[in-house]
Short mmCIF file of C-alpha atoms and ligand atoms in Angstrom, two decimals:
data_model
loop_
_atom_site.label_atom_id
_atom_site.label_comp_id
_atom_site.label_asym_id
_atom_site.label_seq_id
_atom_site.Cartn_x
_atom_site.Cartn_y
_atom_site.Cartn_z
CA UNK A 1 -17.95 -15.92 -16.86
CA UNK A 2 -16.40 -18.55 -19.17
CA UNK A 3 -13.34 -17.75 -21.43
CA UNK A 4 -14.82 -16.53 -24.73
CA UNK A 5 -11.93 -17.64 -27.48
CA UNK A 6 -14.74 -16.17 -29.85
CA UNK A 7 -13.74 -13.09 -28.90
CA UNK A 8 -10.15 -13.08 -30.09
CA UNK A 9 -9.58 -10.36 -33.49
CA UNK A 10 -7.45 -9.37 -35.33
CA UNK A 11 -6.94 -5.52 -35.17
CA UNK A 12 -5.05 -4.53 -38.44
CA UNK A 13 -2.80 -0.94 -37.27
CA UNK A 14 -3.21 2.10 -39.50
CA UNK A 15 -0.94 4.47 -37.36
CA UNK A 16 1.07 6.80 -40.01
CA UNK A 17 4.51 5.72 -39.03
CA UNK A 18 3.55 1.89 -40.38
CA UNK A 19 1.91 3.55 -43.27
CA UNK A 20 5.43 5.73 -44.18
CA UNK A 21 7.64 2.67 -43.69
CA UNK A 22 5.45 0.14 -46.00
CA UNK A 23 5.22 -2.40 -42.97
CA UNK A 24 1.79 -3.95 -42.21
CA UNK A 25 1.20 -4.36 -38.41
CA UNK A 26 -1.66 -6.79 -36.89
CA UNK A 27 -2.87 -7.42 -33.51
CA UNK A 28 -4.30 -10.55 -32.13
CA UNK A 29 -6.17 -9.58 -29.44
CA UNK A 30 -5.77 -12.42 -26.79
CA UNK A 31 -6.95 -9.79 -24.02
CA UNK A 32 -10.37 -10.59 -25.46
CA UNK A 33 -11.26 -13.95 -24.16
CA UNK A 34 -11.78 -12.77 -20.13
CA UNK A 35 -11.71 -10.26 -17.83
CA UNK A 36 -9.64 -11.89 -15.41
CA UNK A 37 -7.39 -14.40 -17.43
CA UNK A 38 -5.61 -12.51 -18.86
CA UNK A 39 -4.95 -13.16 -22.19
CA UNK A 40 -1.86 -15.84 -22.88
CA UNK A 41 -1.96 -17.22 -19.06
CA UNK A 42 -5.22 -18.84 -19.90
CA UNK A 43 -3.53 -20.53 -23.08
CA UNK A 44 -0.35 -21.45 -20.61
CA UNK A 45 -2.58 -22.98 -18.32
CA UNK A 46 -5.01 -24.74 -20.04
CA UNK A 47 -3.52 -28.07 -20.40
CA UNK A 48 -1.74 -28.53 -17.07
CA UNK A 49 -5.62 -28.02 -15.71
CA UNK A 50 -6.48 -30.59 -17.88
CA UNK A 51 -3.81 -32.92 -16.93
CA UNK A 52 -4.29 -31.99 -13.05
CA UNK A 53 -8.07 -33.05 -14.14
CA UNK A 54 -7.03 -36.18 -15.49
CA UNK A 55 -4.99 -37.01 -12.51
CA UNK A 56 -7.55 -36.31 -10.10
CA UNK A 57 -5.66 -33.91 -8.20
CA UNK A 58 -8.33 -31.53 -6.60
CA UNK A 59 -5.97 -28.50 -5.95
CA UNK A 60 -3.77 -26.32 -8.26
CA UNK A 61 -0.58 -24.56 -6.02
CA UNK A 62 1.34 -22.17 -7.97
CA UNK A 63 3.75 -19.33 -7.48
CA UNK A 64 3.75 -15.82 -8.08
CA UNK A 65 4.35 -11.82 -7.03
CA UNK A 66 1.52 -10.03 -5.04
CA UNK A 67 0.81 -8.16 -8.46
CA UNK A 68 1.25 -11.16 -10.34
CA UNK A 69 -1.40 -11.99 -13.74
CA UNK A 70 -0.43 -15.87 -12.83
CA UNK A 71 -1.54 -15.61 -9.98
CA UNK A 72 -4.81 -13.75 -10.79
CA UNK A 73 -5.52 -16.13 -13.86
CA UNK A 74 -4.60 -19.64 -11.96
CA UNK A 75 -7.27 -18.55 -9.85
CA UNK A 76 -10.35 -17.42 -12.07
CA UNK A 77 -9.10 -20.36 -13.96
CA UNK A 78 -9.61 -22.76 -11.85
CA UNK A 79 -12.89 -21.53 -10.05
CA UNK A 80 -14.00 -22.07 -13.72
CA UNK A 81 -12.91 -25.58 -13.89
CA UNK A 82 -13.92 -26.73 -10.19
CA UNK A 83 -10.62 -26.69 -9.01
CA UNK A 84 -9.36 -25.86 -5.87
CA UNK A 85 -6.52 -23.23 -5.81
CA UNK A 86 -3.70 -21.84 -3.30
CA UNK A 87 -1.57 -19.56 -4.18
CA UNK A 88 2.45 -19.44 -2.59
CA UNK A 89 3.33 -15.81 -2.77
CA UNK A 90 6.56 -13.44 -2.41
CA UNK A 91 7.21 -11.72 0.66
CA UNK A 92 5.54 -11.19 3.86
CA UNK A 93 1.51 -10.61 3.99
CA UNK A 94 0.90 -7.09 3.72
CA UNK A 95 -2.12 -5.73 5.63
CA UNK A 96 -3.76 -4.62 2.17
CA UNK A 97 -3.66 -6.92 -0.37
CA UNK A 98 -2.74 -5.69 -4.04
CA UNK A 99 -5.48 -5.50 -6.32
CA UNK A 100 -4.73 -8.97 -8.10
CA UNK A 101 -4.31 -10.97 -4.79
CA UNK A 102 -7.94 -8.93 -3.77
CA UNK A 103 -9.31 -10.30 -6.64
CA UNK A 104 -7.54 -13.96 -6.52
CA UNK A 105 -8.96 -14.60 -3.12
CA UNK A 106 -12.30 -13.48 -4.63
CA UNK A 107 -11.99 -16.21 -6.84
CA UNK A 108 -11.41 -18.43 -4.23
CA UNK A 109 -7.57 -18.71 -3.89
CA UNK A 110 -6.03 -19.44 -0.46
CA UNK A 111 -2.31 -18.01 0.09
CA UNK A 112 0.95 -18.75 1.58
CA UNK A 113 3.03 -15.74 2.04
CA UNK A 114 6.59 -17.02 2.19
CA UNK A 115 9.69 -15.25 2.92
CA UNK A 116 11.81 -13.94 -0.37
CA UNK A 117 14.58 -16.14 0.40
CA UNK A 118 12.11 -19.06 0.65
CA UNK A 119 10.60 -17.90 -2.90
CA UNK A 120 13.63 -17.55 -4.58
CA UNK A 121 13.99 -21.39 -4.10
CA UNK A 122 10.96 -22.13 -4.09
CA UNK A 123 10.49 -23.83 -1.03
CA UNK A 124 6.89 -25.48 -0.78
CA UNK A 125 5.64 -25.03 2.47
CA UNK A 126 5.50 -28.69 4.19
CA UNK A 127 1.66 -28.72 4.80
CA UNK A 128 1.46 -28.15 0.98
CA UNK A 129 3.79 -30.79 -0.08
CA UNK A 130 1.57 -33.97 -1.09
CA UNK A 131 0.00 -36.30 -3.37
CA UNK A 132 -3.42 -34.21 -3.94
CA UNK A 133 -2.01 -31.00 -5.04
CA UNK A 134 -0.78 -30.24 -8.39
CA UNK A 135 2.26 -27.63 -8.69
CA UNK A 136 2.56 -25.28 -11.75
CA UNK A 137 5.76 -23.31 -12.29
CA UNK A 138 5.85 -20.07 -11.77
CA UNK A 139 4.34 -18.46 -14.76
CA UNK A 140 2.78 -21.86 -16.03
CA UNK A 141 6.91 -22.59 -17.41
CA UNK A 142 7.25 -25.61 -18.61
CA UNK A 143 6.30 -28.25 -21.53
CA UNK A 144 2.49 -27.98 -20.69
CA UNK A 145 2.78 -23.84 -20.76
CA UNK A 146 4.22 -23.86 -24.09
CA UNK A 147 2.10 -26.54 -25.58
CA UNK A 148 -0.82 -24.35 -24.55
CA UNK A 149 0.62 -21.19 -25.91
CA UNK A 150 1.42 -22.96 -29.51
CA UNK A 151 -2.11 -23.40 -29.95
CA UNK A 152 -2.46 -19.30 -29.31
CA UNK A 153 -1.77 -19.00 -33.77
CA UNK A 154 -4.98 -21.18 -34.27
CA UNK A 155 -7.02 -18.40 -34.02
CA UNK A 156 -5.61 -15.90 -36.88
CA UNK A 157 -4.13 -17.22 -40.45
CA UNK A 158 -0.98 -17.70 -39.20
CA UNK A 159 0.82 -17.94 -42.51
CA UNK A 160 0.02 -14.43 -43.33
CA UNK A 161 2.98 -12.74 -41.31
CA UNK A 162 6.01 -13.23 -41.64
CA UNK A 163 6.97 -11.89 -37.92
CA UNK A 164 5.28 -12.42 -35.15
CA UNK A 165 6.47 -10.05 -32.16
CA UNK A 166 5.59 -10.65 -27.87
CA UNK A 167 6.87 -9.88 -24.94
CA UNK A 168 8.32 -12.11 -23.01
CA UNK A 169 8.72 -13.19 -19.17
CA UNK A 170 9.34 -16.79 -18.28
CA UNK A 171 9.82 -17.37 -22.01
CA UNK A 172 6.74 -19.95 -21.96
CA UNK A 173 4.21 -18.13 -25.02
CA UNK A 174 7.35 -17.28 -27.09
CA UNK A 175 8.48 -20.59 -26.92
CA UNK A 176 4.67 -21.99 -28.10
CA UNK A 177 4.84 -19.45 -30.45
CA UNK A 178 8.32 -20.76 -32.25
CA UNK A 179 6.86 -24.37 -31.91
CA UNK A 180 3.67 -24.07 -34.01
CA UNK A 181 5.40 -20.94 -36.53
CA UNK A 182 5.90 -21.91 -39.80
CA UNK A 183 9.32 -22.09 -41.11
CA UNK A 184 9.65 -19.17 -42.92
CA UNK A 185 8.36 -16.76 -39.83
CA UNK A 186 10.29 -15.39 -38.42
CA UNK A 187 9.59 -14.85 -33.85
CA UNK A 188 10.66 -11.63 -31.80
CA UNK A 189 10.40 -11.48 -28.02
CA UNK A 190 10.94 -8.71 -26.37
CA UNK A 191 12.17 -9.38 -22.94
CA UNK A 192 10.29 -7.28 -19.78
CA UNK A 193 13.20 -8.16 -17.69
CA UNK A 194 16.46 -6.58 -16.86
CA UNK A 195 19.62 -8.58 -17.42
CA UNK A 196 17.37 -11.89 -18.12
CA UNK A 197 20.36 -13.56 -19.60
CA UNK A 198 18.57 -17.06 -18.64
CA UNK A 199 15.96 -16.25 -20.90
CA UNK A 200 17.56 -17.77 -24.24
CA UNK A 201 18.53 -20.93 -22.79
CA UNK A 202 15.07 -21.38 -20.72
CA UNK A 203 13.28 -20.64 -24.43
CA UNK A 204 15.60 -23.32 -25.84
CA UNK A 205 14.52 -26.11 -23.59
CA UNK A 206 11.10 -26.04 -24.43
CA UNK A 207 11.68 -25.89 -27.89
CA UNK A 208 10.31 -28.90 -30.27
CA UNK A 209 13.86 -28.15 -32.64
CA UNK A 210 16.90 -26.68 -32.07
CA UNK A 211 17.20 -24.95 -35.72
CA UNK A 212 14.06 -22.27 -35.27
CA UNK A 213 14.85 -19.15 -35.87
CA UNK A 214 13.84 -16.42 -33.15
CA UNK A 215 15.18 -13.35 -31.96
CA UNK A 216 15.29 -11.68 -28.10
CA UNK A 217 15.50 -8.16 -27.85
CA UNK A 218 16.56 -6.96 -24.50
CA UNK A 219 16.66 -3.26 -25.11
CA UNK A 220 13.00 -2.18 -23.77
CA UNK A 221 12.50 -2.91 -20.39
CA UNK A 222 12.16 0.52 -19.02
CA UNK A 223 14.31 -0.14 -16.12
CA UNK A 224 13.19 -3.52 -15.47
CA UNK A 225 10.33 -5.77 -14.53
CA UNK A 226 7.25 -3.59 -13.95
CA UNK A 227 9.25 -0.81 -14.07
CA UNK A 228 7.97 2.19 -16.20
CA UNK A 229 8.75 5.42 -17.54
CA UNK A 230 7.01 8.56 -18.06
CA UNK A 231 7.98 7.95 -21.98
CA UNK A 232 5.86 4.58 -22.05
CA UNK A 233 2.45 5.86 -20.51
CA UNK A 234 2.61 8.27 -23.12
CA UNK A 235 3.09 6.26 -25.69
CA UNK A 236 0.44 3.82 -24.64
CA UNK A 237 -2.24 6.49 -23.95
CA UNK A 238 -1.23 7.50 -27.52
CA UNK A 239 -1.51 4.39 -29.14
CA UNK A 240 -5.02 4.01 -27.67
CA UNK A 241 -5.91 7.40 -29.24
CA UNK A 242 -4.62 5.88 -32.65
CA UNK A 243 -5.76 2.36 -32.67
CA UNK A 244 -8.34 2.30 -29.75
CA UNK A 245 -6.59 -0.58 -28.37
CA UNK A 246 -5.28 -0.87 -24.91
CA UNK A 247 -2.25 -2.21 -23.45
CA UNK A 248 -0.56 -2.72 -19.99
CA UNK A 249 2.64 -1.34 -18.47
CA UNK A 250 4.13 -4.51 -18.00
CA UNK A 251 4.13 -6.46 -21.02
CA UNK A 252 1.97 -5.13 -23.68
CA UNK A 253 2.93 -0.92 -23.55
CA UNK A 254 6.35 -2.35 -23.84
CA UNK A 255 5.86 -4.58 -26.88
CA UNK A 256 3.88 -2.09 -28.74
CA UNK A 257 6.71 0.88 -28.13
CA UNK A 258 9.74 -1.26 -28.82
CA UNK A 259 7.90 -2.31 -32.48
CA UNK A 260 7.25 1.57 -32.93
CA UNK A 261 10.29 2.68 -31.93
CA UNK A 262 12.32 -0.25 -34.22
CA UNK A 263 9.61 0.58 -36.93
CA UNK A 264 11.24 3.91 -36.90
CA UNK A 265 14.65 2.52 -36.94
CA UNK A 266 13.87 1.39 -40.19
CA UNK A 267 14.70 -2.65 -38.24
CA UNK A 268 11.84 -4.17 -40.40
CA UNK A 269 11.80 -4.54 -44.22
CA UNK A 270 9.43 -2.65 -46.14
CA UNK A 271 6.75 -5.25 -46.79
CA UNK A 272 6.99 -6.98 -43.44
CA UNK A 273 3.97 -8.46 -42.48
CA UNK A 274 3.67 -7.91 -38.93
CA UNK A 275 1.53 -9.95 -36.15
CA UNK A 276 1.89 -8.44 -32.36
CA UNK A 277 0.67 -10.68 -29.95
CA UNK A 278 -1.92 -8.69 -26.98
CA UNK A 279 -1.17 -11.31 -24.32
CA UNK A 280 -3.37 -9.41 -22.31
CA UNK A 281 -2.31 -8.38 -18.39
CA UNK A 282 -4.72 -5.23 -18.46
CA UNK A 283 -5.80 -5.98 -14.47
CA UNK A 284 -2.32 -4.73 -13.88
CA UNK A 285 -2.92 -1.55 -14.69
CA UNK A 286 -4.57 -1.30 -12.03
CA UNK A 287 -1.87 -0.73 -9.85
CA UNK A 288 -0.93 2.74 -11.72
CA UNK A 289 -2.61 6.07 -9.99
CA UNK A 290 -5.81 6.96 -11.28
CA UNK A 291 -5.93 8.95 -14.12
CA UNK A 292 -2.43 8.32 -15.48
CA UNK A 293 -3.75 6.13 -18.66
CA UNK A 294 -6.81 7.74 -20.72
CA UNK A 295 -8.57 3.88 -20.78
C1 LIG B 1 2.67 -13.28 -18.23
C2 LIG B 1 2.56 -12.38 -19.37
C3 LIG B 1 3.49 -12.38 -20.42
C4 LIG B 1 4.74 -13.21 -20.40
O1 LIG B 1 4.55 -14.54 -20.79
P1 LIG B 1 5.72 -15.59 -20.62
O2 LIG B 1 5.13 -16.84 -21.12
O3 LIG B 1 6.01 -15.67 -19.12
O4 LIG B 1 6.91 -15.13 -21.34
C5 LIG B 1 3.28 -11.54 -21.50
N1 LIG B 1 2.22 -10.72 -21.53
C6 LIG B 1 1.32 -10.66 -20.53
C7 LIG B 1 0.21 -9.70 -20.62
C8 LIG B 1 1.46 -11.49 -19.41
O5 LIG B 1 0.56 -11.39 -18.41
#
């Protein structure tokens, strides 16, 4: 299946608490364009494919967690595009593969399994290290990621809002996102990590300017990276009841709570035009028990 960018809409929010505090909340719904690739990864990714394309290079190697949406999306991605892909993953090889590696090898994605240690500096094993393969950061970071992820505010009328909110990992989308906002918007990221006190600076570097104006909030990772509590999966199986959209525990639940929950803290202006960003990352849902989320 190919990525359907027709897809993408804008959901506009009519939960009551918006309503009460005169703030206008939008979603664009990135989770739209594919099953697989999930929402922003396929924006991150799309131009290093093209430039691996343009290079020749036959193979994509890339980094990532066993539950990783990188991973999962590099993959699908580049089935789609006739690439080869391989996959360098943290930790040892488990006997069972997590649901995203299951479906990354379906997609045709060798792995490496390499010790922590060896992932933290991302060592390259040696009989990956030449001229026909074509590395992408962890998380598609870099220049190409972002300059991907700018192009995400083409599909809505970006002036409209005068926030835009995501959540943030690497730092890659917000950073795209800051690059093509207008000057009077105004970007929020809300960081998924515990203590990611890198995550300013490695937002900064792949900035276009230093003077834009964004804002991390570090206040709503539930304990840290996937990390959840019983408070969020209630939340998100209640915002699905209110605004039949679904979200995941890792990025998106925690987005949509922390703008609820600063809604209610009366953070944003009456008036505020809000746009949320659904990056997407449903497929990692998957690794929840059955029948926690009602979707
Ligand atoms: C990867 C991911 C993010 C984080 O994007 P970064 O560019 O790494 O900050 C946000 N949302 C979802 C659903 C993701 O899968």
């Amino acid at each position: 299946m190919d990525i359907n960018t027709n897809a993408i809409a804008v959901d506009n929010l009519s939960i009551p608490l918006f309503i009460e505090k005169g703030i206008e909340v939008s979603v664009l719904r990135l989770d739209k364009i594919h099953p697989l690739i999930s929402g922003n990864k396929w924006f991150k990714l799309r131009y290093y494919l093209e430039d691996a394309k343009e290079q020749n290079k036959k193979t994509i190697v890339t980094f990532g967690g066993a539950w990783s949406n990188h991973i999962l999306a590099t993959a699908a991605s580049c089935k789609l595009s006739g690439l080869n892909s391989i996959g360098i993953i943290r930790g040892e090889e488990s006997s069972n593969l997590s649901p995203a590696l299951l479906q990354a090898k379906a997609e045709g994605m060798q792995f490496f399994f390499i010790s922590r240690e060896d992932y933290h500096f991302k060592t390259i094993p040696a009989e990956l290290n030449n001229d026909e393969n074509y590395f992408i950061n962890e998380g598609g970071y870099g220049r190409n990621g972002a300059a991907g992820a700018a192009t995400i505010l083409d599909y809505c009328k970006k002036e409209a809002y005068d926030k835009i909110c995501c959540a943030c990992g690497t730092g890659t989308m917000i950073a795209g996102l800051i690059n093509s906002a207008t000057p009077h918007q105004e970007i929020i990221g809300i960081s998924v990590l515990k203590n990611n006190h890198e995550l300013d600076k490695k937002i900064r570097t792949l900035l276009n300017t230093d003077t834009a104006s964004f804002q991390l909030i570090h206040d709503y990772h539930f304990g840290g990276y996937a990390k959840y509590k019983p408070e969020l999966i209630d939340f998100m199986n209640k915002f699905y009841q209110q605004t039949a959209i679904p979200s995941d525990f890792v990025y998106t639940g925690k987005l949509f709570f922390s703008i609820h929950q600063l809604a209610k803290d009366n953070f944003f202006m009456p008036g505020s035009k809000l746009l949320l960003i659904h990056s997407g990352g449903l497929t990692g849902n998957y690794s929840l028990k059955n029948g926690m989320l009602i979707f």
